[in-house]
Short mmCIF file of C-alpha atoms in Angstrom, two decimals:
data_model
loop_
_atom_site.label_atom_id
_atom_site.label_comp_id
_atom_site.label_asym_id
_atom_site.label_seq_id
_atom_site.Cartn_x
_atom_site.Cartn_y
_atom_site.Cartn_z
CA UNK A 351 103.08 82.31 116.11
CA UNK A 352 103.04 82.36 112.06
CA UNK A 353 102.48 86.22 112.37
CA UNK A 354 104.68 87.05 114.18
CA UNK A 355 107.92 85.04 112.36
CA UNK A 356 106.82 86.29 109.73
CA UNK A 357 107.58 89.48 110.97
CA UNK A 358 110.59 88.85 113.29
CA UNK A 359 112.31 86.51 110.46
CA UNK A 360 112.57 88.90 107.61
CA UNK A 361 114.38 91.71 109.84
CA UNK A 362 117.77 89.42 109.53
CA UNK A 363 117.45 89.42 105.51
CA UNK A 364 116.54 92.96 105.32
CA UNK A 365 119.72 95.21 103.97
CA UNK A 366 119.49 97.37 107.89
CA UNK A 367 119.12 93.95 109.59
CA UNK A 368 121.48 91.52 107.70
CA UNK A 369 124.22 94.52 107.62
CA UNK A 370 124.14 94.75 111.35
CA UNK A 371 124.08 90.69 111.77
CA UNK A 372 127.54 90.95 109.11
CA UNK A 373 128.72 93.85 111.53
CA UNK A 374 128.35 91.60 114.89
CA UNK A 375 129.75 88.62 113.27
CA UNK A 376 132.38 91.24 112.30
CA UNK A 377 133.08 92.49 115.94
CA UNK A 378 133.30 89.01 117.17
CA UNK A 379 136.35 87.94 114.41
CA UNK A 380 138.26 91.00 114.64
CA UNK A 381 141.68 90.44 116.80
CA UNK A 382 141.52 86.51 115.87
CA UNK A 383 140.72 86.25 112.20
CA UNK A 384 140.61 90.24 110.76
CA UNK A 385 140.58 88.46 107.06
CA UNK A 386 136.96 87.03 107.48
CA UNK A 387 135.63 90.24 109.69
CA UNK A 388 136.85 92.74 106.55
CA UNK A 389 135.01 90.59 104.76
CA UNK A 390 131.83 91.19 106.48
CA UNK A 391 132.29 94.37 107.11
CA UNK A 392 132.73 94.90 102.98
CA UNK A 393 129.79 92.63 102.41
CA UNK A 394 127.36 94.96 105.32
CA UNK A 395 128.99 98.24 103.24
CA UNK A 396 128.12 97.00 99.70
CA UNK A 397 124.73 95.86 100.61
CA UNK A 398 123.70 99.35 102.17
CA UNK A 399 125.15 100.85 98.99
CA UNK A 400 123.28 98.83 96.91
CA UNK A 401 119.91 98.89 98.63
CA UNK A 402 120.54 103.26 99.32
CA UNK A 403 120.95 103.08 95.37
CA UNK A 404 118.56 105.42 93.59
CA UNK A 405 118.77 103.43 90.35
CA UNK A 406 118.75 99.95 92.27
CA UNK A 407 115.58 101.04 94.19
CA UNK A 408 113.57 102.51 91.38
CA UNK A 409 114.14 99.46 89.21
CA UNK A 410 113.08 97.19 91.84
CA UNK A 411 109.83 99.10 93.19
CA UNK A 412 108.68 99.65 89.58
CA UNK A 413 109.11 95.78 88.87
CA UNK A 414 106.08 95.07 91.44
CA UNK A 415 104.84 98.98 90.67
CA UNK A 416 104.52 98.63 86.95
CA UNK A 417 102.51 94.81 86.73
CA UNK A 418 99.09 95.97 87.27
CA UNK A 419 99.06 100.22 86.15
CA UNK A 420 95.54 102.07 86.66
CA UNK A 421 93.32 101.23 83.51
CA UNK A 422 92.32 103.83 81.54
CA UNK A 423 88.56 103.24 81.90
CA UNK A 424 87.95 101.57 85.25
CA UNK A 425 85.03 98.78 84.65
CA UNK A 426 81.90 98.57 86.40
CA UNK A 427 81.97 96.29 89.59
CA UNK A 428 79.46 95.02 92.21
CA UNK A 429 81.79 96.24 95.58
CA UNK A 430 85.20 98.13 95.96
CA UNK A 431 87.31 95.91 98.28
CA UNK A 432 90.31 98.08 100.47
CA UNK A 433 93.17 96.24 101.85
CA UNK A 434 94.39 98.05 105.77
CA UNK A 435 97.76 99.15 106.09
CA UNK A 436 96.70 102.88 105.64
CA UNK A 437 96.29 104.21 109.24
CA UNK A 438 97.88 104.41 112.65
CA UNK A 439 95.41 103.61 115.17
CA UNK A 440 94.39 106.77 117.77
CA UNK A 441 97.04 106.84 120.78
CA UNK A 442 98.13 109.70 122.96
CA UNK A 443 99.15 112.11 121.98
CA UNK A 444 97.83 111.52 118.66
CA UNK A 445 94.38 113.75 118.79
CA UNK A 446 93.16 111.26 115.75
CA UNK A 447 94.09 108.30 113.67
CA UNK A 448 97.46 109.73 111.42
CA UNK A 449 97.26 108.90 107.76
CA UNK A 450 100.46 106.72 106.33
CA UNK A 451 101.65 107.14 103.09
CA UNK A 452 99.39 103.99 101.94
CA UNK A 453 96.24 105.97 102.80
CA UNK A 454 95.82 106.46 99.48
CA UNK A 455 93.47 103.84 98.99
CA UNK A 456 91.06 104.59 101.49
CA UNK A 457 90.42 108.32 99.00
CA UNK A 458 91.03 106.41 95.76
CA UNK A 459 88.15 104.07 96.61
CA UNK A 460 86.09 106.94 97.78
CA UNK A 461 86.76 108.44 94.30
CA UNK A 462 85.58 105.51 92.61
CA UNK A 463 82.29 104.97 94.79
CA UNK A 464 81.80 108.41 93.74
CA UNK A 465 82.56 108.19 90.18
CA UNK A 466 79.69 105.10 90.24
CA UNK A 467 82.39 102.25 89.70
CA UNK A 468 80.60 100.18 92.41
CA UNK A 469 77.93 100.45 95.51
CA UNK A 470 79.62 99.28 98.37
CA UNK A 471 82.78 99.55 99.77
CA UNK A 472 84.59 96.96 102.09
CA UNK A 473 87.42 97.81 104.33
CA UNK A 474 89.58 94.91 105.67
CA UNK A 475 91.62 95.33 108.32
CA UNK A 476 92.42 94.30 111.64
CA UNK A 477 94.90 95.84 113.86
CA UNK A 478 97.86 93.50 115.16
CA UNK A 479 98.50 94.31 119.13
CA UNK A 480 101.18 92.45 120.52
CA UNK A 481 100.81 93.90 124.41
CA UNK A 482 96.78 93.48 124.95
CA UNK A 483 96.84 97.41 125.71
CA UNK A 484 96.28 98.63 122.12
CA UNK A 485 93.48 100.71 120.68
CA UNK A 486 90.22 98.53 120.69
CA UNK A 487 88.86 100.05 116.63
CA UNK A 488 89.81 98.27 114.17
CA UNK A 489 92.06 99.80 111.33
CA UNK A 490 88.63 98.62 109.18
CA UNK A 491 86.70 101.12 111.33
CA UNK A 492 89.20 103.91 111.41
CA UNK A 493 88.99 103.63 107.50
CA UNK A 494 85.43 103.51 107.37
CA UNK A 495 85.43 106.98 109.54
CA UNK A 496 87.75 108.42 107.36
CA UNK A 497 85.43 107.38 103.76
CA UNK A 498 82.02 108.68 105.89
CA UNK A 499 84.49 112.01 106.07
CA UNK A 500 84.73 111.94 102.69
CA UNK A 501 81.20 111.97 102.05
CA UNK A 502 80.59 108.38 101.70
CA UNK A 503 77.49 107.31 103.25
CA UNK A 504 77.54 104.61 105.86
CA UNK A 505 75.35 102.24 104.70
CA UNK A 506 77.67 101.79 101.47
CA UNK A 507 80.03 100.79 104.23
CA UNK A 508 81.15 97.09 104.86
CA UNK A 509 83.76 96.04 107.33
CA UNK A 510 85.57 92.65 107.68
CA UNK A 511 87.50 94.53 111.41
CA UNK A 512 90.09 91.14 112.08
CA UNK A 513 92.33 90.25 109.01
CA UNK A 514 95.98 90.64 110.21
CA UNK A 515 97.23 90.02 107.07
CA UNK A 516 96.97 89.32 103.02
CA UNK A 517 95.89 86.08 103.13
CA UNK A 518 93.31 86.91 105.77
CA UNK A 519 91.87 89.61 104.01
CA UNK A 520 91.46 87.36 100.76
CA UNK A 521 89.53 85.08 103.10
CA UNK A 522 87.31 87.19 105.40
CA UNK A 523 86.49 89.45 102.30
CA UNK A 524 85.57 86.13 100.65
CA UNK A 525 83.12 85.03 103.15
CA UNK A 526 81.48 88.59 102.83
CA UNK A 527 81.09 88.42 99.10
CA UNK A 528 79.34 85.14 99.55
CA UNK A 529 76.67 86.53 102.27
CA UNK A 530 76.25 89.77 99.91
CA UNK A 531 76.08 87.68 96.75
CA UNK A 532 78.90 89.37 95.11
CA UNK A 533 81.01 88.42 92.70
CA UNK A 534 83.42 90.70 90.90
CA UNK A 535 85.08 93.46 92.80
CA UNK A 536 87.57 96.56 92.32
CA UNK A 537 90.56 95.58 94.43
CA UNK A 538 92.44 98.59 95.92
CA UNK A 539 95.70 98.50 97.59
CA UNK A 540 99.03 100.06 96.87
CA UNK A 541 100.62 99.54 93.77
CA UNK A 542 103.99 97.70 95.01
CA UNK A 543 101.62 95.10 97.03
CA UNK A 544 98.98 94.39 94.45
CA UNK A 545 100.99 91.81 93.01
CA UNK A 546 100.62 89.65 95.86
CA UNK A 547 96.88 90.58 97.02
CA UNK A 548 95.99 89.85 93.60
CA UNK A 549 97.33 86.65 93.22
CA UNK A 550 96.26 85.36 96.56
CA UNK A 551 92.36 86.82 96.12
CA UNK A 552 92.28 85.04 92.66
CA UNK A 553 93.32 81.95 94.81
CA UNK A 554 90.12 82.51 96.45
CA UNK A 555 88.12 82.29 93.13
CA UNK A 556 87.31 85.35 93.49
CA UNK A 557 86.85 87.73 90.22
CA UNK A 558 88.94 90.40 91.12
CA UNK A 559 90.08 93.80 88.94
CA UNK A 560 93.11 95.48 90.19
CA UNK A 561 92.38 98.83 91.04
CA UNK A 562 96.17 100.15 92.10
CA UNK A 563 96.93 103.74 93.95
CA UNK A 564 100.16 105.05 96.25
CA UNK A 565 103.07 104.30 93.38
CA UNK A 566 106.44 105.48 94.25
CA UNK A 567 107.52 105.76 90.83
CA UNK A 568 106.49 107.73 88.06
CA UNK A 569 107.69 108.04 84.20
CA UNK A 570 108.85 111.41 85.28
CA UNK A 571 111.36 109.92 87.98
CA UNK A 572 112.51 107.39 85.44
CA UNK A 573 113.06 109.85 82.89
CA UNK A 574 115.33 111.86 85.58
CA UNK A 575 117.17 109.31 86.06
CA UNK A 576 118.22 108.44 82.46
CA UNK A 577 118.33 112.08 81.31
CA UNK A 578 119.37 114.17 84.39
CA UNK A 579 122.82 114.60 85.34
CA UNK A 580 122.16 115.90 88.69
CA UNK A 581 119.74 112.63 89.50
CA UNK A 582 122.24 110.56 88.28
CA UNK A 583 124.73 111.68 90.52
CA UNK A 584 122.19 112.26 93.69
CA UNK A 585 121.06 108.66 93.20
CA UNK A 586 124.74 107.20 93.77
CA UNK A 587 124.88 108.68 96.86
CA UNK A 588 123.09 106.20 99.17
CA UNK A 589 119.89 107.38 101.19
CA UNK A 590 117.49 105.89 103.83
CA UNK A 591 114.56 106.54 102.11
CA UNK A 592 115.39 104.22 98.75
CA UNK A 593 116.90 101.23 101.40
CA UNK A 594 113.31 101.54 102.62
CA UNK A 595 111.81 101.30 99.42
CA UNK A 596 114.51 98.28 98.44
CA UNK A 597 113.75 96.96 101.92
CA UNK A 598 109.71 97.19 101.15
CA UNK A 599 110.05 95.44 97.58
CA UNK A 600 112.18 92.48 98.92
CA UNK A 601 109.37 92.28 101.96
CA UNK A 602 106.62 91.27 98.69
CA UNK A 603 108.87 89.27 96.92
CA UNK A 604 109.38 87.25 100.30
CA UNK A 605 105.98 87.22 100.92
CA UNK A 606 105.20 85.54 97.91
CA UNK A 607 108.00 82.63 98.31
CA UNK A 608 106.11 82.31 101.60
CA UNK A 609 102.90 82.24 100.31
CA UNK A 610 103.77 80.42 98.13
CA UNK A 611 105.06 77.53 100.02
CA UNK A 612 101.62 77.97 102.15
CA UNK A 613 99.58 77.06 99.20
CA UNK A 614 98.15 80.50 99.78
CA UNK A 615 98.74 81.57 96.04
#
């Protein structure tokens, strides 16, 4: 039941969500009291122009982005730990599993196995299915097929196949690292939700280095937008892509009040 409020919940916060909930609310008052339904209907405008903001976006995905950037010399480790999150599962008429934008980490953690950062890699992932009819592979599994394709071997390969979330991963992982005797790892995951995993995996006493990949801003898109004319003006204009992005960052920073109040970090 957690999981799935903690889904569900969110949506009405969300800019999308909370701007239709102000629009409703707004339908209902209209003939009887227009003052308070133009005022929801100015609140639902100004929060989609806000959150479409290219300048609003940026500065709040490069406020989780920016806390843990990619060392210069990544240290040695005794196991590279990937969070799931990267894949869609294999459904018609999909002829494999698709990679998401956040499959970054399952090839940045091939590249360090193969740059010798550590000897084993572990994939955590479960995959959530709310019918019973989903795909039966874990999202672990799908990433380990994907690393073997990369020319990692399989018996570098662990799996932890039922975390449904952060907290879970921290915890199965955990229990993993204990049977292996491990105890410092390379923790990938994508920039924007390191943050979080990091703080909640140190909760688990477990020595952890942030290993971050899949940022959505670079210096070069800051620099645009302090130095270009034409960005400035393009990132007035609101567009779906940045309320996803503002939509994303306020998803971690909820997760952490959440966690928080969990005791989970």
């Amino acid at each position: 039941m957690f999981l799935y409020l903690s889904k569900l919940l969110p949506l009405f916060i969300y800019p999308v969500g909370l701007s239709c909930l102000l629009l409703t609310v707004a339908l209902f008052r209209l003939w009887k009291h227009p003052g308070q339904a133009a005022v929801c209907i100015s609140v639902a405008l100004a929060l989609l122009l806000v959150a479409g903001n290219g300048r609003v976006a940026t500065r709040l995905v490069k406020s989780l982005e920016w806390q843990n950037l990619p060392l210069e010399s990544v240290p040695q480790a005794e196991a590279i730990v990937v969070l799931g999150g990267a894949l869609k599962p294999q459904m018609p008429p999909r002829p494999w599993f698709d990679l998401s934008e956040a499959s970054d980490r399952i090839l940045h953690s091939a590249r360090l196995y193969k740059a010798g950062k550590a000897p084993l890699i572990i994939f955590s992932g479960g995959h959530i299915d709310w019918s019973g009819k989903g795909p039966q592979v874990s999202e672990s599994e799908d990433m380990a097929t994907l690393a073997e394709a990369l020319n990692v071997p399989a018996e570098a390969i662990l799996q932890d196949p039922t975390s449904l979330n952060t907290y879970e991963n921290a915890v199965n992982v955990k229990k993993i690292l204990q049977e292996k005797g491990i105890n410092r790892v390379l923790l990938v995951t994508s920039a924007m939700h390191m943050p979080r995993s990091l703080k909640i995996f140190q909760k688990q006493g477990i020595e952890v280095i942030p290993a971050p990949t899949d940022f959505l801003v670079s210096e070069r898109e800051l620099w645009d937008l302090s130095n270009s004319p034409q960005s400035a003006v393009l990132s007035i204009l609101p567009d779906a892509e940045r309320v996803q992005q503002t939509t994303r960052v306020l998803k971690e920073y909820i997760g952490m009040l959440i966690y928080r109040l969990k005791g989970w970090l």
